[in-house]
PDB file of C-alpha atoms in Angstrom:
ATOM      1  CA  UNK A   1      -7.722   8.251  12.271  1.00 52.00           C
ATOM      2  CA  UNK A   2      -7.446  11.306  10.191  1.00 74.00           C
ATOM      3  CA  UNK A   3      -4.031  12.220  11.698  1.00 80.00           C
ATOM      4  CA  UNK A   4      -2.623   8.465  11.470  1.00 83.00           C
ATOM      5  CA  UNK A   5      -3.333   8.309   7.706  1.00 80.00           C
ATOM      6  CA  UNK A   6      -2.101  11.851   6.807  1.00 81.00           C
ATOM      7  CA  UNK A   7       0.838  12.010   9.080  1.00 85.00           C
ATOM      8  CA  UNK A   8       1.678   8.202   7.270  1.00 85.00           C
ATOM      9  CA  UNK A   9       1.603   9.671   4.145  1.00 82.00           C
ATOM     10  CA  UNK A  10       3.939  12.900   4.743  1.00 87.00           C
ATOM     11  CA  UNK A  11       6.197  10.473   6.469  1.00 85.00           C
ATOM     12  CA  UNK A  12       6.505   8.206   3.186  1.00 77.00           C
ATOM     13  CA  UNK A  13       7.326  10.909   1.413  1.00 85.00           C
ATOM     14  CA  UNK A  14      10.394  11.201   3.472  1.00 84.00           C
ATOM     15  CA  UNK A  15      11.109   8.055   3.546  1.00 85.00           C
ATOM     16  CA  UNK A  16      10.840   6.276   0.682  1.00 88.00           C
ATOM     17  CA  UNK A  17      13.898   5.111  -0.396  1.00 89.00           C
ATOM     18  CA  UNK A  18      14.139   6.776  -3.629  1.00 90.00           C
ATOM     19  CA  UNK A  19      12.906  10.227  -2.218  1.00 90.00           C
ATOM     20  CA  UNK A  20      15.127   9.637   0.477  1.00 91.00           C
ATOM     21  CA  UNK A  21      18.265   9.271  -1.599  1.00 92.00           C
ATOM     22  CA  UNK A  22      17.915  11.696  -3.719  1.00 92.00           C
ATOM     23  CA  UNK A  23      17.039  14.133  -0.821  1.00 92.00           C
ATOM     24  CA  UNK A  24      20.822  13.290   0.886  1.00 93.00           C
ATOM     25  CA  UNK A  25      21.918  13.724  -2.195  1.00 92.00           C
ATOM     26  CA  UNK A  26      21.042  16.951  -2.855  1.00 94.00           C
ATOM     27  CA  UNK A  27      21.638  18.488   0.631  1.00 93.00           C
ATOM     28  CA  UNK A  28      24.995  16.702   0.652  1.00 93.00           C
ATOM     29  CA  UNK A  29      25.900  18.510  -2.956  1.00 93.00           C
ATOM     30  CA  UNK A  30      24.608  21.943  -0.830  1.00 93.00           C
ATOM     31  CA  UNK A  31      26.524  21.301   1.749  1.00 91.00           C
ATOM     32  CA  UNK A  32      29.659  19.901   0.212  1.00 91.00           C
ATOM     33  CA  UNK A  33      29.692  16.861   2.182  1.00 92.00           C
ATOM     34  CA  UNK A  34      31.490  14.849  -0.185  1.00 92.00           C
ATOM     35  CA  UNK A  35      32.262  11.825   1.662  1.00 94.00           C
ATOM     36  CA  UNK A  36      28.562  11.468   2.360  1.00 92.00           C
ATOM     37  CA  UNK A  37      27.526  12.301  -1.541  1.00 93.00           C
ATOM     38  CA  UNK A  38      30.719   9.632  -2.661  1.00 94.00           C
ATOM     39  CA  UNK A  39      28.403   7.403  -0.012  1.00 93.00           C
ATOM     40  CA  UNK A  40      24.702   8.075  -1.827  1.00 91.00           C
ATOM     41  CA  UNK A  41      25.813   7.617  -5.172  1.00 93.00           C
ATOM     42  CA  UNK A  42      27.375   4.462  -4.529  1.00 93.00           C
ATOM     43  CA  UNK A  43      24.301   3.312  -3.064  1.00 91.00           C
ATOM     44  CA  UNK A  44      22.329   4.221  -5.718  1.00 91.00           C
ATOM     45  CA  UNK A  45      25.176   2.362  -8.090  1.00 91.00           C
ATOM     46  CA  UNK A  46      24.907  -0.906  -6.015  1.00 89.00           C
ATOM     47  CA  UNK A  47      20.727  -0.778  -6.121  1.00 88.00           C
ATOM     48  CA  UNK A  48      21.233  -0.265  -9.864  1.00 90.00           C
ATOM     49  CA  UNK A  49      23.095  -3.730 -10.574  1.00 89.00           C
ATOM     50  CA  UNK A  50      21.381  -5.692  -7.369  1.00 87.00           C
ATOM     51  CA  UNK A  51      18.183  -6.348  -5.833  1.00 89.00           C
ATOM     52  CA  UNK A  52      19.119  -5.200  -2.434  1.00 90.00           C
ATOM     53  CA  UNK A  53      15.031  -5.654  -1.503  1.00 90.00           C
ATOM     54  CA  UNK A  54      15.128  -9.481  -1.610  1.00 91.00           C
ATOM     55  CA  UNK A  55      16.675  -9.253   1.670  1.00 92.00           C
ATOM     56  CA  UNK A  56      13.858  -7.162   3.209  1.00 94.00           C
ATOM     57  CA  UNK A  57      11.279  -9.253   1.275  1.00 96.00           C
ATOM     58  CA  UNK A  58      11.567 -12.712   1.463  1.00 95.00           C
ATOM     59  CA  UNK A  59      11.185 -12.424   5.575  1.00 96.00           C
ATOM     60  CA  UNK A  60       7.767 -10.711   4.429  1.00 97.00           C
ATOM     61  CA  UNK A  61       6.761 -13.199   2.150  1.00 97.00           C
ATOM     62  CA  UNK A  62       7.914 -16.386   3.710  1.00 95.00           C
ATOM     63  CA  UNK A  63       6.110 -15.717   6.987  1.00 96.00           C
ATOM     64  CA  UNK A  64       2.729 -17.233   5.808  1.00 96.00           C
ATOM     65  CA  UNK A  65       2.290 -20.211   3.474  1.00 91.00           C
ATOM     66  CA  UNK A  66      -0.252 -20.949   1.407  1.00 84.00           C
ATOM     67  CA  UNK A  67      -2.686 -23.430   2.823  1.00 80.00           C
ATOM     68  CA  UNK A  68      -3.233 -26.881   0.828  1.00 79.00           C
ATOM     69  CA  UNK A  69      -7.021 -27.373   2.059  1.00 83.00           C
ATOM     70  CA  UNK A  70      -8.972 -24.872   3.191  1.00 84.00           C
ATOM     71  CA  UNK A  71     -11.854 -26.053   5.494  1.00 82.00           C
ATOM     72  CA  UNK A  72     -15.443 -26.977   4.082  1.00 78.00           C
ATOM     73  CA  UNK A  73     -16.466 -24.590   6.819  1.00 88.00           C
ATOM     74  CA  UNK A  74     -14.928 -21.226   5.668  1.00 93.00           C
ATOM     75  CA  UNK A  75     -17.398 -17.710   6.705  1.00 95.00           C
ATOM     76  CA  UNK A  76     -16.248 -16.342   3.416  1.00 95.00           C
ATOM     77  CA  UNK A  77     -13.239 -14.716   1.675  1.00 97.00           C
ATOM     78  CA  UNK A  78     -11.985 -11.152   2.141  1.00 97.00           C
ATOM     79  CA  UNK A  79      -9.923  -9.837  -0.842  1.00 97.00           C
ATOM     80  CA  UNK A  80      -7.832  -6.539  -0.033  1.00 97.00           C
ATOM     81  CA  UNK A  81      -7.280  -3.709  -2.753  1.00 94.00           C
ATOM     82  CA  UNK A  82      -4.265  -2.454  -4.119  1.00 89.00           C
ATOM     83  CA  UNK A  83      -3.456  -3.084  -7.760  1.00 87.00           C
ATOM     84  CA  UNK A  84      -6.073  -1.538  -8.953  1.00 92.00           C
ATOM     85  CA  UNK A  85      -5.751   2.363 -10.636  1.00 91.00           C
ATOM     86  CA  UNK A  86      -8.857   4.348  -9.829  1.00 91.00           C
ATOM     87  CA  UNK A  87      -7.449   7.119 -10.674  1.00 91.00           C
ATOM     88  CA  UNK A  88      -6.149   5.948 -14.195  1.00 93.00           C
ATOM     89  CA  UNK A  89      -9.179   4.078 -14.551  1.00 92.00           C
ATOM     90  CA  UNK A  90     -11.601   7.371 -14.983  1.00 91.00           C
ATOM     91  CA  UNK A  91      -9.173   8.939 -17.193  1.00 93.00           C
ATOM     92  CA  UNK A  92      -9.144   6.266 -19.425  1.00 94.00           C
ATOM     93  CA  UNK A  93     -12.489   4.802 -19.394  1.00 92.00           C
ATOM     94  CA  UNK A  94     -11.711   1.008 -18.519  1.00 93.00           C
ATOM     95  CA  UNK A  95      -9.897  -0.572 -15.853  1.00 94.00           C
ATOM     96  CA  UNK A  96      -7.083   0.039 -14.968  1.00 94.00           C
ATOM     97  CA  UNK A  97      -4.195  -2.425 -12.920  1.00 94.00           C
ATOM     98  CA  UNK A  98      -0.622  -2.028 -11.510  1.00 89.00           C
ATOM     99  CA  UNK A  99       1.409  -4.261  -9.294  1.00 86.00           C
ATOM    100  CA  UNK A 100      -0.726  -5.982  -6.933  1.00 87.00           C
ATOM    101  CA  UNK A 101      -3.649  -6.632  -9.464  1.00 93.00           C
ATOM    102  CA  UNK A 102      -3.027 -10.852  -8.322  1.00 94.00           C
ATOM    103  CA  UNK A 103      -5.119  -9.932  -5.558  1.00 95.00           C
ATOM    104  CA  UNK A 104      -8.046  -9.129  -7.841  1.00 95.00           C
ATOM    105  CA  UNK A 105      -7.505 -11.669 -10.384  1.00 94.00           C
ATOM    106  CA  UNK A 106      -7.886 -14.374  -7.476  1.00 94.00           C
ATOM    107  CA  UNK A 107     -11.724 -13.026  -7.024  1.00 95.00           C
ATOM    108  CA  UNK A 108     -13.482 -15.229 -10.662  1.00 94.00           C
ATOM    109  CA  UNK A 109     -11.674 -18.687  -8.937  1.00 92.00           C
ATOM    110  CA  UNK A 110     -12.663 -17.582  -5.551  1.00 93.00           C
ATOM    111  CA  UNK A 111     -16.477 -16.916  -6.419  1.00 93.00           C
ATOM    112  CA  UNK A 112     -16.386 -20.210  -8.240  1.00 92.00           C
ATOM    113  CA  UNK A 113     -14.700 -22.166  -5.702  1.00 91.00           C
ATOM    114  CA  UNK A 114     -16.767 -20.605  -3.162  1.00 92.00           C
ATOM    115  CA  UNK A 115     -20.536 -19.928  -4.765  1.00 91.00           C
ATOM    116  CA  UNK A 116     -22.482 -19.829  -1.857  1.00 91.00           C
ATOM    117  CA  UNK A 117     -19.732 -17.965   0.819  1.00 94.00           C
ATOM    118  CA  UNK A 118     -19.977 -14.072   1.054  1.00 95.00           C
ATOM    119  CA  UNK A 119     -16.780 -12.695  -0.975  1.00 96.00           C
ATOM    120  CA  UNK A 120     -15.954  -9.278   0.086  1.00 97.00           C
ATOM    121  CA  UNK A 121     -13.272  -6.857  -1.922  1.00 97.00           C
ATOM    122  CA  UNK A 122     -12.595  -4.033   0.136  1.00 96.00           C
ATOM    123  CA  UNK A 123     -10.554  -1.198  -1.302  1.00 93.00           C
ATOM    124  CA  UNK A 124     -11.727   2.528  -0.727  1.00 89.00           C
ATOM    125  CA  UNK A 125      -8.511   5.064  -1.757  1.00 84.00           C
ATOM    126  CA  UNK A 126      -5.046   5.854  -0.419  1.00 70.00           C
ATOM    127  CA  UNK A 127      -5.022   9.302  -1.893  1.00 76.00           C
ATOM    128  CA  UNK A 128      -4.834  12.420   0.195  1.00 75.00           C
ATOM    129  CA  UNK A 129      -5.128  14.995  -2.889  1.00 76.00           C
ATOM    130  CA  UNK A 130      -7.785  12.260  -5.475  1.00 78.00           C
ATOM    131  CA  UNK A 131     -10.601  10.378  -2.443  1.00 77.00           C
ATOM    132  CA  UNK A 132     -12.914  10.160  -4.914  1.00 87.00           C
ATOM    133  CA  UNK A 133     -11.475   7.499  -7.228  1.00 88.00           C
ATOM    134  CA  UNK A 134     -12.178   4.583  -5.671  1.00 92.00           C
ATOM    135  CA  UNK A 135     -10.204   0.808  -5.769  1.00 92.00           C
ATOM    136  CA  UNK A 136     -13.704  -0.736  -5.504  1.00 94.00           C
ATOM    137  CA  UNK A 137     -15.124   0.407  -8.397  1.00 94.00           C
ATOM    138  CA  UNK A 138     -12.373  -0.448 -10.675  1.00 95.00           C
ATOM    139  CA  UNK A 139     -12.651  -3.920  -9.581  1.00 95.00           C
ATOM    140  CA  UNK A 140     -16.503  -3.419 -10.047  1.00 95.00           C
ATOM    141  CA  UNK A 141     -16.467  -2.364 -13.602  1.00 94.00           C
ATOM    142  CA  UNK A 142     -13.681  -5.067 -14.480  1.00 94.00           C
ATOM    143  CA  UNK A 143     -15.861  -7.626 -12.823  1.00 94.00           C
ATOM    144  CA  UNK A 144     -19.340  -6.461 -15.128  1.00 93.00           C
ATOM    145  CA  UNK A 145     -17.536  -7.152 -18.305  1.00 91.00           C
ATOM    146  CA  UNK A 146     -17.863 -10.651 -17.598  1.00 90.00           C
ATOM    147  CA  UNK A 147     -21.337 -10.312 -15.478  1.00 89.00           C
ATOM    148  CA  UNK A 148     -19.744 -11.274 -12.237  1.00 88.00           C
ATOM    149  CA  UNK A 149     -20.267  -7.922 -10.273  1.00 80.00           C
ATOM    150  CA  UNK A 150     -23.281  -9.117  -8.454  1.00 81.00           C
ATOM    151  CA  UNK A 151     -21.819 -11.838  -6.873  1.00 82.00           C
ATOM    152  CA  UNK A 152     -19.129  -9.321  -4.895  1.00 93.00           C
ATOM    153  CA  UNK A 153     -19.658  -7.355  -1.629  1.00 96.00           C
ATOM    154  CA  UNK A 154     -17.427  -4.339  -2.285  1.00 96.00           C
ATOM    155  CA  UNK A 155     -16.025  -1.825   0.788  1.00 96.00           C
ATOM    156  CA  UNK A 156     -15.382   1.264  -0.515  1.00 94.00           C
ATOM    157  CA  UNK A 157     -14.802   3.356   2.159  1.00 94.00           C
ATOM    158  CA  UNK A 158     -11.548   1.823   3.621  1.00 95.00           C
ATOM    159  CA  UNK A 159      -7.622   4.258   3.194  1.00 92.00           C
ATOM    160  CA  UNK A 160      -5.575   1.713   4.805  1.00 94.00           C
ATOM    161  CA  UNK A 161      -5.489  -1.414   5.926  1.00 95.00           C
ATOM    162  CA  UNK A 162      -7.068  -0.993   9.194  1.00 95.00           C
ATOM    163  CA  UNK A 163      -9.766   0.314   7.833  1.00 95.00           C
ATOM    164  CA  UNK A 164     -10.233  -2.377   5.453  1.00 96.00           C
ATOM    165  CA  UNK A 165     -10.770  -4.415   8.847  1.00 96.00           C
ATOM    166  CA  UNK A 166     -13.021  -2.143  10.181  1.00 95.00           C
ATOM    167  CA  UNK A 167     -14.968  -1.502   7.037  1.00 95.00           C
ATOM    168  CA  UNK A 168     -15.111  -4.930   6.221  1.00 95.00           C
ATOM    169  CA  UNK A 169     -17.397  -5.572   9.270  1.00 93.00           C
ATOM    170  CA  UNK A 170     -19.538  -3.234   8.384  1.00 94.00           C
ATOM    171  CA  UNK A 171     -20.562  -4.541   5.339  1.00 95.00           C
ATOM    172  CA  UNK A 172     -21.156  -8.177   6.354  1.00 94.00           C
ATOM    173  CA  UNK A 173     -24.136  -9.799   5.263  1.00 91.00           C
ATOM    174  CA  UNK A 174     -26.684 -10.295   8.432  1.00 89.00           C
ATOM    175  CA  UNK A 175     -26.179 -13.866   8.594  1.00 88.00           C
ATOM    176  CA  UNK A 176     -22.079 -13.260   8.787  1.00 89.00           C
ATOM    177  CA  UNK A 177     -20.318 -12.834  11.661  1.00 92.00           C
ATOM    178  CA  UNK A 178     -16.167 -12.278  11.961  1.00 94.00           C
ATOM    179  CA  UNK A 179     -15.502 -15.076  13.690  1.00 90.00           C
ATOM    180  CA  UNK A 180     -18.037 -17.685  12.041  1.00 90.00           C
ATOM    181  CA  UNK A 181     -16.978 -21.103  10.894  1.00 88.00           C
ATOM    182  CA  UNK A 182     -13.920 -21.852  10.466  1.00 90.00           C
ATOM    183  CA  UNK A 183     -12.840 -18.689   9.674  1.00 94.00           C
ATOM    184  CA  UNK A 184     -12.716 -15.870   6.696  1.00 96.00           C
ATOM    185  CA  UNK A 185     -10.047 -16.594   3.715  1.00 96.00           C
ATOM    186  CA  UNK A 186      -7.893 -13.723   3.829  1.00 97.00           C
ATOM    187  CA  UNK A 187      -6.327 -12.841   0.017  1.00 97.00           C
ATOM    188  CA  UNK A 188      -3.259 -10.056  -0.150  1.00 97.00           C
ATOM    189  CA  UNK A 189      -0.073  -9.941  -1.450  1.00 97.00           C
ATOM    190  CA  UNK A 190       2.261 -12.306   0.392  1.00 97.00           C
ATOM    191  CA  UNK A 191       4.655  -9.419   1.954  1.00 97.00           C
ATOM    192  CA  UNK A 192       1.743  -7.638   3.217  1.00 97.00           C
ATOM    193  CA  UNK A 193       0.191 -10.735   4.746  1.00 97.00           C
ATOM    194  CA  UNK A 194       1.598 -10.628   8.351  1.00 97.00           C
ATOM    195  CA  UNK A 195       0.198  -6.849   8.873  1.00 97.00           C
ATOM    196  CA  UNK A 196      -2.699  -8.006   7.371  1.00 97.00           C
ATOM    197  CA  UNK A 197      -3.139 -11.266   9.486  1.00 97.00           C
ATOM    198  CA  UNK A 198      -2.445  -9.008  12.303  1.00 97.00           C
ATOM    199  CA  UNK A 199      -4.986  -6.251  12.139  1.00 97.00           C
ATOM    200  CA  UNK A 200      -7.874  -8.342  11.443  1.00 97.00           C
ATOM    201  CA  UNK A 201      -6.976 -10.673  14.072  1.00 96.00           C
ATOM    202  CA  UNK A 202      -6.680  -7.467  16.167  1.00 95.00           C
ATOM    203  CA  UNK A 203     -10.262  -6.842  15.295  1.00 95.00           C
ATOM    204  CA  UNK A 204     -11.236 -10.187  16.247  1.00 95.00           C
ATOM    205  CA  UNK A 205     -11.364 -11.281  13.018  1.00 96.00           C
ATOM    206  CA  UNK A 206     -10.372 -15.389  12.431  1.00 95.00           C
ATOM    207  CA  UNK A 207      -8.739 -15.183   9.593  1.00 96.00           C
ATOM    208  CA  UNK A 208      -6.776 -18.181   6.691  1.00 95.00           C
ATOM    209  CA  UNK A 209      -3.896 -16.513   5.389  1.00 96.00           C
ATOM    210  CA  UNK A 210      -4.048 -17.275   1.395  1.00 96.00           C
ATOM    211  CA  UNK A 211      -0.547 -14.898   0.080  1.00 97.00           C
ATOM    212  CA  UNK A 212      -0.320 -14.067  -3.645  1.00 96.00           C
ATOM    213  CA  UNK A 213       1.466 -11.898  -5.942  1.00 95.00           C
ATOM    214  CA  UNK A 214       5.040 -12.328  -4.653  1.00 95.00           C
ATOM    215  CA  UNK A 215       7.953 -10.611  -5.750  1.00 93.00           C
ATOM    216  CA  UNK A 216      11.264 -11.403  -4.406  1.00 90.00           C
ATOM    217  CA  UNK A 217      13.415 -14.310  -5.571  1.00 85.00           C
ATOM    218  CA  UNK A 218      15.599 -16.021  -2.625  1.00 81.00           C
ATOM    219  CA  UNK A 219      18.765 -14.242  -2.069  1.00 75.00           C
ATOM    220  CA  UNK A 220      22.023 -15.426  -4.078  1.00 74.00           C
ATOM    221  CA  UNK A 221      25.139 -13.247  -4.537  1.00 68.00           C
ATOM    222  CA  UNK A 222      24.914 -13.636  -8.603  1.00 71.00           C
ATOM    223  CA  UNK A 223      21.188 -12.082  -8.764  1.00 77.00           C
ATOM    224  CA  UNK A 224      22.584  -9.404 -10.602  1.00 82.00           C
ATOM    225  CA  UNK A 225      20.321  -7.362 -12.739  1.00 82.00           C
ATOM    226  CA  UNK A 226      20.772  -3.612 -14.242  1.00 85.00           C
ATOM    227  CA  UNK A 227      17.466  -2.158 -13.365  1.00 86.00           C
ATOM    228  CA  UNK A 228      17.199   0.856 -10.704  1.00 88.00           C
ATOM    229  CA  UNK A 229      14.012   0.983 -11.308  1.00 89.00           C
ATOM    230  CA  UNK A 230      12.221  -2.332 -10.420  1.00 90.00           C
ATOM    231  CA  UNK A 231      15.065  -2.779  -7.641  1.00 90.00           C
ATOM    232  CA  UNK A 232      14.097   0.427  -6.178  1.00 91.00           C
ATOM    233  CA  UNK A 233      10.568  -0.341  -6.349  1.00 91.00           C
ATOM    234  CA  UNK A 234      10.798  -3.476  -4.488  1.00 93.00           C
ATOM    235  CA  UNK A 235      13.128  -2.028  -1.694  1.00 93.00           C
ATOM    236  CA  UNK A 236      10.374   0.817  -1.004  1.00 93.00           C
ATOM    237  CA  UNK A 237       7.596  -1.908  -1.562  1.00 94.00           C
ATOM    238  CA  UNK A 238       9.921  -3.819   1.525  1.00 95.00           C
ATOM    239  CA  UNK A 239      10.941  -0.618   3.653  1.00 95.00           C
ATOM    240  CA  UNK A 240       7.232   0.533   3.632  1.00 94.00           C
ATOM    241  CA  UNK A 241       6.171  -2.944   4.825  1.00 96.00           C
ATOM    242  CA  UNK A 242       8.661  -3.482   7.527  1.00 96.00           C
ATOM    243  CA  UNK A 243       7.918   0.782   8.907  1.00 95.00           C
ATOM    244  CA  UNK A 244       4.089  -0.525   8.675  1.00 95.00           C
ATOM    245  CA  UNK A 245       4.373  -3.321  10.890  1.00 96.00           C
ATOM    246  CA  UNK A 246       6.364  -1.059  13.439  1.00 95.00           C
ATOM    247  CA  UNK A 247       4.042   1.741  12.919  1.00 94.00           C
ATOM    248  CA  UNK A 248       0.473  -0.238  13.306  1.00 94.00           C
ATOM    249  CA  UNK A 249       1.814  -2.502  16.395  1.00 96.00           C
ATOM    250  CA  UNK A 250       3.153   1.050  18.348  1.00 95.00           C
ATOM    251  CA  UNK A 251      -0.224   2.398  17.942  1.00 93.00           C
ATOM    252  CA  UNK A 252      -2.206  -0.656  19.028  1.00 94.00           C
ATOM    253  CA  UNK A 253      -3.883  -1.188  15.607  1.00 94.00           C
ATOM    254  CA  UNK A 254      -2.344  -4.747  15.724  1.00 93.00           C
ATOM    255  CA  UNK A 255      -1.176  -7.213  18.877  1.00 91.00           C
ATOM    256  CA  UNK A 256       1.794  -8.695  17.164  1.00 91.00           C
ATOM    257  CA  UNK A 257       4.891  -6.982  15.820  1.00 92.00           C
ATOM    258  CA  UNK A 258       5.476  -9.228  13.517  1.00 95.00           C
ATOM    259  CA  UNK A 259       2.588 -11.964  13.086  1.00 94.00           C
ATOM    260  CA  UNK A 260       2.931 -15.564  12.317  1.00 90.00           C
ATOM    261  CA  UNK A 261       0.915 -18.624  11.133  1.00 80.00           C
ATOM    262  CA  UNK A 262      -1.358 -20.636  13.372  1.00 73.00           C
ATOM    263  CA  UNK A 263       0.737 -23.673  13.280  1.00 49.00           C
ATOM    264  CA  UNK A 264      -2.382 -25.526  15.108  1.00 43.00           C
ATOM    265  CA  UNK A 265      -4.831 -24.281  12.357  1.00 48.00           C
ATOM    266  CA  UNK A 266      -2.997 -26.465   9.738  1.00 45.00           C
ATOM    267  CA  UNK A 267      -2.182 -23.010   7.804  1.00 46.00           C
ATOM    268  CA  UNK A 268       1.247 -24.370   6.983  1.00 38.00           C
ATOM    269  CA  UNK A 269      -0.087 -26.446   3.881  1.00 37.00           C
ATOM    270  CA  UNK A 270      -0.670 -24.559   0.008  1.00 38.00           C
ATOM    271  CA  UNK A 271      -3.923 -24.688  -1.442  1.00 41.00           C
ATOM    272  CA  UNK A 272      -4.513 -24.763  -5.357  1.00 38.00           C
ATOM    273  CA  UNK A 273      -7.982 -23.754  -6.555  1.00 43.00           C
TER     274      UNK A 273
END
C-alpha cells in the first residue's frame, strides 16, 4: 500500500495539469521546439478565458443523483475527508477549510437527521512530507465549538480513499456491520462519488450515494470567464478524478471502471434534509 500511495503522489506531480504545462513549456523553450511552445501557450490562453474542466466534470458529477428518501432502515452515514486543512489548522490555531469543506458541513444535519445511526468521518492525511496533521481532527475541533464532537466516530488513519474503506470498518461500532440495513449513507463530493461508490462496494460495503459540493456548470460555448486559476483548478480536480478511476480499477481496489447508480435501489431520487 505504501508503494501505491507514494508512487500516486510522484505521478501527480507529473501530471497535474498545471505542472504539466508548465513542464512542456519549459523543455520546449530548452529545446527550441517552437511549434510545440506556440502549442502550450495557447493552451494555457484558451484555459485562461474557458472552463475547459466542465467537460471532464459534469460526467463525474452527473453519474450519481441525490436520493429523495433515504430508507428508515439506513446502518449509518460515512462522511469522507477532504476540505479540511490540518496542516493550516495547527499553524493557526482553529480550523481550517478549503474546497471540499460541503462534505463536513453536511455532518450537524446528518447527526440530527440521524440521532441514533453511527456517523463516521473518516479522513487520516494525504501528505507524504506532513502525516501527522490529521483531516479528523480538524473536523473534531470544529465540531467541539458547538459540543457536537461526541456524537462522531472519526477514522484517522486513512491516506486515500481506499483506505477510508478499509479504515472505516475498523472502527465500526460492535453492533454495525457493512452491509446492515439498508445500507450506509455515503457523503463526498459529487465528482468523486463513482470511485467512491466503487471502492466501498469493492469492500463489500452497501452503500446510498448522497453527492455534494459540486463544481462544474453544464457546458455552453459562452461560459466564458478570465480566471486561470479556478479553471485550472477544476481541470486538475477532473484529470485527477478520471486517472483515479483508471488507476484504482487496474489495481483491483475497485470492480467497476466507472461505477453507476443502483437503478433498483431507488438511488435515482434527491433527498433534502
Amino acid at each position: 500500500m505504501d508503494t501505491f500511495f507514494n508512487l500516486s503522489k510522484i505521478f501527480w506531480a507529473l501530471a497535474n495539469p498545471g505542472n504539466f504545462i508548465v513542464l512542456v513549456l519549459v523543455v520546449s523553450m530548452l529545446f527550441g521546439w517552437k511549434k510545440i511552445t506556440f502549442l502550450t501557450v495557447l493552451s494555457l490562453m484558451v484555459l485562461t478565458v474557458y472552463p475547459v474542466g466542465n467537460l471532464l466534470l459534469q460526467p463525474l458529477e452527473n453519474r450519481f443523483s441525490q436520493p429523495r428518501e433515504i430508507p428508515d432502515n439506513i446502518a449509518g452515514v460515512i462522511v469522507l475527508g477532504g476540505g479540511e486543512d490540518a496542516e493550516l489548522t495547527s499553524i493557526w490555531g482553529q480550523p481550517q477549510f478549503s474546497e471540499g469543506a460541503d462534505r463536513v458541513m453536511t455532518l450537524p444535519a446528518m447527526m440530527k437527521r440521524f440521532p441514533d445511526k453511527p456517523i463516521i468521518f473518516t479522513g487520516g492525511s494525504g501528505s507524504v512530507l506532513n502525516p501527522e496533521y490529521r483531516g479528523a481532527d480538524t473536523v473534531k475541533a470544529w465540531l467541539e465549538e458547538f459540543s457536537l464532537s461526541e456524537n462522531i466516530i472519526y477514522e484517522r488513519q486513512s491516506r486515500n480513499t481506499y483506505e477510508n474503506a478499509l479504515y472505516s470498518g475498523q472502527v465500526l461500532p460492535e453492533t454495525s456491520s457493512i452491509d446492515d440495513g439498508d445500507g450506509w449513507l455515503l457523503v463526498t463530493s459529487a465528482f468523486h462519488m463513482p470511485r467512491s461508490v466503487g471502492i466501498y462496494r469493492q469492500q463489500g460495503w452497501k452503500v446510498i450515494p448522497y453527492p455534494v459540493d459540486y463544481y462544474s456548470q453544464p457546458f455552453e460555448f459562452d461560459n466564458v470567464r478570465f480566471d486561470l486559476a479556478d479553471n485550472l483548478g477544476n481541470l486538475g480536480t477532473a484529470v485527477r478524478e478520471w486517472v483515479g478511476l483508471l488507476a484504482y480499477y487496474a489495481t483491483g481496489k475497485t470492480g467497476e471502471w466507472f461505477p453507476a447508480e443502483d437503478v433498483m435501489s431507488g438511488q435515482t431520487k434527491a433527498l433534502s434534509i
